[in-house]
PDB file of C-alpha atoms in Angstrom:
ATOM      1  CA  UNK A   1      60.426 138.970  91.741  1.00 28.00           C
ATOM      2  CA  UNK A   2      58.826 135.895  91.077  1.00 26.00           C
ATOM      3  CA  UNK A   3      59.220 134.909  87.313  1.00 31.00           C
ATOM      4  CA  UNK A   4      56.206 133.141  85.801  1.00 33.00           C
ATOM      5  CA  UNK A   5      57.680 130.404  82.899  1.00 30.00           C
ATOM      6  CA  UNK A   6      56.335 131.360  79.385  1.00 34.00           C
ATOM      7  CA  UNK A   7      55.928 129.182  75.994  1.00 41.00           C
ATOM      8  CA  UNK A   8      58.534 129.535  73.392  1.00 48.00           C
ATOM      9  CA  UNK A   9      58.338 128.449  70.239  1.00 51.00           C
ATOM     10  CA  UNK A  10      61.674 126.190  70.394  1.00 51.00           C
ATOM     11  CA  UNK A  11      60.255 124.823  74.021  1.00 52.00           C
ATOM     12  CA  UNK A  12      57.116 123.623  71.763  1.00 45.00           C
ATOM     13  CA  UNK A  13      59.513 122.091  69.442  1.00 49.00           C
ATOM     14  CA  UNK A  14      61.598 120.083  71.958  1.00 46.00           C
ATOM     15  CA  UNK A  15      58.354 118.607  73.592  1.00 41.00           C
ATOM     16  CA  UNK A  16      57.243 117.774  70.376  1.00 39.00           C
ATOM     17  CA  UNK A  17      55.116 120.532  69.637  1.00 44.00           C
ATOM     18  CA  UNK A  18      52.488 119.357  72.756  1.00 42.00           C
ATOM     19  CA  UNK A  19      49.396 121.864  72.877  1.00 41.00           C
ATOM     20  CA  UNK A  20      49.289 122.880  76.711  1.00 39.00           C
ATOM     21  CA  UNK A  21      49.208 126.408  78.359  1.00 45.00           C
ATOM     22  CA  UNK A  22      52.106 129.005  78.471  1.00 44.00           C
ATOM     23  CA  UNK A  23      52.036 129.065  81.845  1.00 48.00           C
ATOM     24  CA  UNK A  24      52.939 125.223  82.146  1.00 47.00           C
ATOM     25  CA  UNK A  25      56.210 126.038  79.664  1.00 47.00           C
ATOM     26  CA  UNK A  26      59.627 126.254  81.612  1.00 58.00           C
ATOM     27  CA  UNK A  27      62.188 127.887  79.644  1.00 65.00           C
ATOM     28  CA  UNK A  28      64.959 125.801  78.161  1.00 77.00           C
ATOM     29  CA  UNK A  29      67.636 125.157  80.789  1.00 82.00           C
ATOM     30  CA  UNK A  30      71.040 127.012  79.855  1.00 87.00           C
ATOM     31  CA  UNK A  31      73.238 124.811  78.536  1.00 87.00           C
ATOM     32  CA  UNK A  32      77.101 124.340  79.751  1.00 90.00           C
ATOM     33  CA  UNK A  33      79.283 127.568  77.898  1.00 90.00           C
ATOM     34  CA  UNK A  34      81.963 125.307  76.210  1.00 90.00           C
ATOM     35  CA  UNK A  35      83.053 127.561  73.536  1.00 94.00           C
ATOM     36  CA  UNK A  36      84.767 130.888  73.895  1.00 94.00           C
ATOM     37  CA  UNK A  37      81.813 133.092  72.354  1.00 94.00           C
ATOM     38  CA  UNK A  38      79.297 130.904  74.648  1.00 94.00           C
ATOM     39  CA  UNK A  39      81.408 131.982  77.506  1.00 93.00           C
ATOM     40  CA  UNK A  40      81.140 135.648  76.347  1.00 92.00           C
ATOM     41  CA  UNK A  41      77.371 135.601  75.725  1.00 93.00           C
ATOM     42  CA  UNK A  42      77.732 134.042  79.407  1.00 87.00           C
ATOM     43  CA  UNK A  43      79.947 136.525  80.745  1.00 90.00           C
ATOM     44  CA  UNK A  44      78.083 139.741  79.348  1.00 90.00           C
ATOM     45  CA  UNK A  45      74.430 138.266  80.117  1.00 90.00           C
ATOM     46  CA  UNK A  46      72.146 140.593  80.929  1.00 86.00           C
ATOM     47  CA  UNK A  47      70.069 141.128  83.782  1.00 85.00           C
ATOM     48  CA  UNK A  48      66.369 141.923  82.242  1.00 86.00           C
ATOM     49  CA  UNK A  49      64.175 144.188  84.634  1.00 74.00           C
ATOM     50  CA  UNK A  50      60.350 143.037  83.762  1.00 65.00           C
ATOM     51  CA  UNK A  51      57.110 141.571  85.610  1.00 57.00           C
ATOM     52  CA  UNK A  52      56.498 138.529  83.826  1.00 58.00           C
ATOM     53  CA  UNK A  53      59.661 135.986  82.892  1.00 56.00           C
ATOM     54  CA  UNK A  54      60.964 134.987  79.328  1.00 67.00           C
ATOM     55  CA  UNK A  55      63.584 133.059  77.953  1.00 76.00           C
ATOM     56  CA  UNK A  56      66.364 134.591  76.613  1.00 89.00           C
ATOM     57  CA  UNK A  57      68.040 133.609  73.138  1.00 95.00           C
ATOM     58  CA  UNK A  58      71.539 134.494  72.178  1.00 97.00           C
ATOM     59  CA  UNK A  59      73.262 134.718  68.768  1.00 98.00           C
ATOM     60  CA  UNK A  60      77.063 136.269  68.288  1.00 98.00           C
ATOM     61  CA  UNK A  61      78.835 136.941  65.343  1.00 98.00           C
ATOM     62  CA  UNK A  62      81.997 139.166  64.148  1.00 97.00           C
ATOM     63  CA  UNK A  63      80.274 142.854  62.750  1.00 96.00           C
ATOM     64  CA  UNK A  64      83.094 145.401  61.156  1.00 92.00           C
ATOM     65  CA  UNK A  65      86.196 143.964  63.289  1.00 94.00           C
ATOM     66  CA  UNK A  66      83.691 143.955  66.270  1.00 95.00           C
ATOM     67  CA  UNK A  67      82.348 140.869  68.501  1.00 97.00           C
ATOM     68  CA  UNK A  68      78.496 141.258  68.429  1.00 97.00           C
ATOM     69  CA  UNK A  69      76.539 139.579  71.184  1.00 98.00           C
ATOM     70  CA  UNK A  70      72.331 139.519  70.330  1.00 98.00           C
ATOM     71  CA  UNK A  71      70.657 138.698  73.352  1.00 97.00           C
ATOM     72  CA  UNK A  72      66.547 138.351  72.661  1.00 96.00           C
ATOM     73  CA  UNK A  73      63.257 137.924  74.406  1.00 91.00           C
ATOM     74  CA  UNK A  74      60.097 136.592  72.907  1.00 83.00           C
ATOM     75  CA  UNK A  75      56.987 137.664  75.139  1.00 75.00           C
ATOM     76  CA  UNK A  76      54.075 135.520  73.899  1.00 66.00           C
ATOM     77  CA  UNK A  77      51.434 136.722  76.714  1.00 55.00           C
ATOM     78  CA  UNK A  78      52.010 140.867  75.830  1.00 51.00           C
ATOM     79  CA  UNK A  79      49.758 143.343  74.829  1.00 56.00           C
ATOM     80  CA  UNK A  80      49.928 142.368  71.085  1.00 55.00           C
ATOM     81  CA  UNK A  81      49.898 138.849  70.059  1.00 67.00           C
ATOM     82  CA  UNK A  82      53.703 138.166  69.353  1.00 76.00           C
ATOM     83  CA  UNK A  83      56.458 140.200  71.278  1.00 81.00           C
ATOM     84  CA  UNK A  84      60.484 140.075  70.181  1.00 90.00           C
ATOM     85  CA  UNK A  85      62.952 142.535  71.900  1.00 92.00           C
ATOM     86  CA  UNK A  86      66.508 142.038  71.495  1.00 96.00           C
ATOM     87  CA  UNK A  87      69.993 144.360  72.797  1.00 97.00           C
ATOM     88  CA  UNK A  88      73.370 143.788  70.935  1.00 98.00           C
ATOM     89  CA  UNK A  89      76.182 144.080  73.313  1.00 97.00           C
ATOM     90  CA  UNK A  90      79.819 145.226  71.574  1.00 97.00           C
ATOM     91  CA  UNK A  91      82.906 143.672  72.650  1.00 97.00           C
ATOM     92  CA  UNK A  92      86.177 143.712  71.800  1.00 96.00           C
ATOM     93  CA  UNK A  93      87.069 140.467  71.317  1.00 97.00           C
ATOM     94  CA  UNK A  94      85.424 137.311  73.153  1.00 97.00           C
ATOM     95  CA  UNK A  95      89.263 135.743  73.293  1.00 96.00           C
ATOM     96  CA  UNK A  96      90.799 137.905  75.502  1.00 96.00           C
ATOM     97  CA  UNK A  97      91.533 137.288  79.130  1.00 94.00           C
ATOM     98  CA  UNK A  98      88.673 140.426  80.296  1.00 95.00           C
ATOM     99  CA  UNK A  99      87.303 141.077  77.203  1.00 96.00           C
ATOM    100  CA  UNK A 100      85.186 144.736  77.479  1.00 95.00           C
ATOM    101  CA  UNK A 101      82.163 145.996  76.782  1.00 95.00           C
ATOM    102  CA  UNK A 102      82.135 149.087  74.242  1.00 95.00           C
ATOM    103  CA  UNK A 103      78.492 150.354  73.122  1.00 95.00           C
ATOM    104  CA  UNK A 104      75.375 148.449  73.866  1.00 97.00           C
ATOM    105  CA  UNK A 105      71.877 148.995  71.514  1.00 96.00           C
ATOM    106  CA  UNK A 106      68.784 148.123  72.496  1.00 95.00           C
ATOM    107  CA  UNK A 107      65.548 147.864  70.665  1.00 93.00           C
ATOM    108  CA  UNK A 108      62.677 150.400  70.519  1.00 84.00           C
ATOM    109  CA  UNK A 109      60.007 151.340  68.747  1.00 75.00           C
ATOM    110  CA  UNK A 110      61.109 149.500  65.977  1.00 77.00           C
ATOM    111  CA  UNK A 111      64.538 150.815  66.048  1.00 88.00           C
ATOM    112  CA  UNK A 112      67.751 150.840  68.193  1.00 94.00           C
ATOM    113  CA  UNK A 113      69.046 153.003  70.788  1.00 92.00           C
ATOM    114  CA  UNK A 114      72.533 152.947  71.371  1.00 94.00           C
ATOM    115  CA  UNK A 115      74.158 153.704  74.235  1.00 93.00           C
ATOM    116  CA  UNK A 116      78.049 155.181  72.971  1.00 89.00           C
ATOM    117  CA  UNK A 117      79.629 154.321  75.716  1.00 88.00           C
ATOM    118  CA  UNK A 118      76.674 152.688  78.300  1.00 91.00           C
ATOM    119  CA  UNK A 119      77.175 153.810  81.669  1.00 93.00           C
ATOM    120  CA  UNK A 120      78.953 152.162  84.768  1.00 93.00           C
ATOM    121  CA  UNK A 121      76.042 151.971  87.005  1.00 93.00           C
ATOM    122  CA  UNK A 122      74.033 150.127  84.392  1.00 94.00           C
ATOM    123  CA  UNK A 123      75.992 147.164  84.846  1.00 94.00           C
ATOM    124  CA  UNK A 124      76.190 144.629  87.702  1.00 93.00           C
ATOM    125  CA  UNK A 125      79.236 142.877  87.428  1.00 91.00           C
ATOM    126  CA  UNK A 126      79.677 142.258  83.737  1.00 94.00           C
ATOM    127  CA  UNK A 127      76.392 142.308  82.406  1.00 94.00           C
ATOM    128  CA  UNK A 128      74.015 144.860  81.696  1.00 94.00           C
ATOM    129  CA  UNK A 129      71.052 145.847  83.197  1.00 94.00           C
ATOM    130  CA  UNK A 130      67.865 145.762  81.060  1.00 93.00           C
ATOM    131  CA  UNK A 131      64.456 147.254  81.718  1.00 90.00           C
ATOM    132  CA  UNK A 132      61.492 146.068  79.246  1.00 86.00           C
ATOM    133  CA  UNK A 133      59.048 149.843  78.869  1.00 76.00           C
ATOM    134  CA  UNK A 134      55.715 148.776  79.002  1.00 67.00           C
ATOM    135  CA  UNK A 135      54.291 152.172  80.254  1.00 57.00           C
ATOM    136  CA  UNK A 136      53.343 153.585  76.992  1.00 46.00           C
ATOM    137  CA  UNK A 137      51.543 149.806  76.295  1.00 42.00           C
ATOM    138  CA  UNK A 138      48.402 151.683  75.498  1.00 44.00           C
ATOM    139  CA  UNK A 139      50.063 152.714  72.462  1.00 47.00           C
ATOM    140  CA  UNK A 140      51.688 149.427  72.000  1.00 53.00           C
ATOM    141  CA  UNK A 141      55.256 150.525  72.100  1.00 60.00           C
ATOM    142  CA  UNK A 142      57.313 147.959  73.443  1.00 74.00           C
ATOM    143  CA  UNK A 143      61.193 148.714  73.656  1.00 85.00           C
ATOM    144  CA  UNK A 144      64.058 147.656  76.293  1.00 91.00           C
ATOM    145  CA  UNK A 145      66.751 150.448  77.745  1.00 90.00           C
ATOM    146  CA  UNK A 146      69.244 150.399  80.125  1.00 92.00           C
ATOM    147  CA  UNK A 147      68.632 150.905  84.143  1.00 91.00           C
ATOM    148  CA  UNK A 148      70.463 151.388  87.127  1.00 91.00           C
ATOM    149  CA  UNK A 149      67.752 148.838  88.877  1.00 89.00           C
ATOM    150  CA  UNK A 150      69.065 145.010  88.760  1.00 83.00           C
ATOM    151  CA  UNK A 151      67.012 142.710  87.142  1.00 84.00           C
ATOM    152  CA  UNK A 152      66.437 139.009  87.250  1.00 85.00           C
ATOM    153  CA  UNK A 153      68.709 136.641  84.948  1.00 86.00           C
ATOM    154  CA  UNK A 154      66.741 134.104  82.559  1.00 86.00           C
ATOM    155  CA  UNK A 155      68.052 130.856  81.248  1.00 88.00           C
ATOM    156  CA  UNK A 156      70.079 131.651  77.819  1.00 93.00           C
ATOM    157  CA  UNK A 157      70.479 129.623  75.148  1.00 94.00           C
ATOM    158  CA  UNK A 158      72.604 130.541  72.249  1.00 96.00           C
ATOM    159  CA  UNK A 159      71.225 130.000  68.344  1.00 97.00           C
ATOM    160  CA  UNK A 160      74.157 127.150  68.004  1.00 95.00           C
ATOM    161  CA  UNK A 161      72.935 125.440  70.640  1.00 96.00           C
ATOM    162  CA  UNK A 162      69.748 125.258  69.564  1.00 94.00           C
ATOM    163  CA  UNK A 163      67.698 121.230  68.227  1.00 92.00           C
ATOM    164  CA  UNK A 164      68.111 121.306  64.657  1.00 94.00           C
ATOM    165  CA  UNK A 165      64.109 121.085  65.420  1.00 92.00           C
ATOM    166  CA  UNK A 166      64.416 123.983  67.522  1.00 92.00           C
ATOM    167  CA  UNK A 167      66.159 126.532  64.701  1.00 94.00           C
ATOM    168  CA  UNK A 168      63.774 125.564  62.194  1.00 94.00           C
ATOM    169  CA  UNK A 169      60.979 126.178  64.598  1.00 91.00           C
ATOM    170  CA  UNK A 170      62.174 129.685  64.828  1.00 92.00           C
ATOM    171  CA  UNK A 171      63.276 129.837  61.788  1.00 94.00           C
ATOM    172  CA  UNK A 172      59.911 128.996  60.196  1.00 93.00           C
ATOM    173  CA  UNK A 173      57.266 130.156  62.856  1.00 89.00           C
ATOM    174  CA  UNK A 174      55.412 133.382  61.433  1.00 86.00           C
ATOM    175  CA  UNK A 175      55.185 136.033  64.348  1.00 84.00           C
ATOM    176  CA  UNK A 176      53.364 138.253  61.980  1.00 80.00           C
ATOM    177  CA  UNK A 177      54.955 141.898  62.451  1.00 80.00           C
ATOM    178  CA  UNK A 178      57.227 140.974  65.084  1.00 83.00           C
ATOM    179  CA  UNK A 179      59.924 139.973  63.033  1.00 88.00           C
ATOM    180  CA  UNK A 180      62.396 137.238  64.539  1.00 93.00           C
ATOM    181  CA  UNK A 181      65.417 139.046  65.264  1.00 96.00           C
ATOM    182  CA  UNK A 182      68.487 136.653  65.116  1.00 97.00           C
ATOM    183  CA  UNK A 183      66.994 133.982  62.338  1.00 97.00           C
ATOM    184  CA  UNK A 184      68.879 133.403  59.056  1.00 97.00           C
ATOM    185  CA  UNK A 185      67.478 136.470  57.002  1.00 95.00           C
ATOM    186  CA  UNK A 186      67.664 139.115  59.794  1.00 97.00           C
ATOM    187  CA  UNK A 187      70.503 138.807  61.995  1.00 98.00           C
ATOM    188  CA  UNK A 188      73.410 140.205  60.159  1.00 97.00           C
ATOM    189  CA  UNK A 189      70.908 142.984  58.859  1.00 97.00           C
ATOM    190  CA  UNK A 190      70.314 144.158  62.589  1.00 97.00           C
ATOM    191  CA  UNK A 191      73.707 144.076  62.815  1.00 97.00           C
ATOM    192  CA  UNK A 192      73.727 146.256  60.771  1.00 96.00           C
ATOM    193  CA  UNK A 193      70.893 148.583  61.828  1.00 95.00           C
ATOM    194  CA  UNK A 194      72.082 148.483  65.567  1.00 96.00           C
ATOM    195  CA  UNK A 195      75.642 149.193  64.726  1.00 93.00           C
ATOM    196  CA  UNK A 196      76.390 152.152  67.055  1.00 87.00           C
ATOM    197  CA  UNK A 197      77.643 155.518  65.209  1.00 76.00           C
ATOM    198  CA  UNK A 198      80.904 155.161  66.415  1.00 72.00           C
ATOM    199  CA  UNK A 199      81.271 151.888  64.424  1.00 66.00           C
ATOM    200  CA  UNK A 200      80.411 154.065  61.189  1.00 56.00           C
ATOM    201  CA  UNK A 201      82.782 154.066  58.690  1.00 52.00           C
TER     202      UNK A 201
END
């Protein structure tokens, strides 16, 4: 599958915040994983299963004794004007030798699904194996689940990472009801919602 490049809103940033078509956008390259939760969000990357191409963002975070891994997609040229989609992927601990994979939750219909525990042949390799549901767009839902098809990888880049000029630009940038999943303001509190029940206390 051929992926076309989209605009994001941190691509717009780096070059300045240049008017020119989404389709002339690439996707910020993925940067080297020095750290050991950049080498996580590396390791557990998932494999997203969709026609059209998007970057990926990442943002990880300790959540009740649990590693949390946020992987999101903005789709700017969707069905509704502004697009965000995210999964959280549950790990053990991003230190260990072969850290593992525990629950996965992915977005939809303006809430998570969680997958308690997600199942072996929704994985290749390490990471999961997203499909972004379009088939009900005539109702505008929107929503990612896991497959058993293989995907294509996209570029990830992870929140710390990020241009200073970057963060603000997706900190600040009003997607009107498609809230920005892993800014300051909502990231620990979909955390939170995604949390799978076996995490509840």
């Amino acid at each position: 599958m051929i992926l076309h490049m989209l605009a994001t809103i941190a691509s717009l940033a780096a070059a300045h915040a240049a008017v020119i078509d989404y389709n002339e956008i690439e996707p910020l390259a993925q940067p080297e994983a020095v750290t050991v939760s950049e080498k996580a969000a590396v390791k557990f990357k998932p494999e997203l299963r969709i026609s059209d191409g998007s970057q990926v963002y990442g943002r990880s975070a300790w959540h009740n004794d649990v590693w949390a891994i946020m992987y999101a997609w903005y789709f700017p040229n969707d069905e509704v004007t502004h697009n965000w989609e995210n999964i959280v992927v549950w790990i053990d601990n991003p230190a260990l030798e072969e850290p593992k994979v525990l629950d996965i939750s992915t977005t939809s219909s303006g809430g998570y699904v969680r997958y308690s525990p997600p199942e072996k042949s929704d994985f290749d390799g390490d990471g999961p194996q997203i499909n972004y549901d379009v088939e009900s767009s005539t109702s505008y839902h929107h929503g990612l689940d896991t497959t058993s098809r293989g995907g294509d990888f996209q570029d990830l880049i992870m929140w710390d990472q990020l241009t200073e000029e970057a963060r603000a630009a997706l900190q600040n940038t009003n997607f009107g009801e498609a809230a920005m999943p892993f800014k300051d303001g909502n990231f620990t509190a979909n955390l939170a919602f995604a949390k799978p029940y076996t995490f509840l206390n």
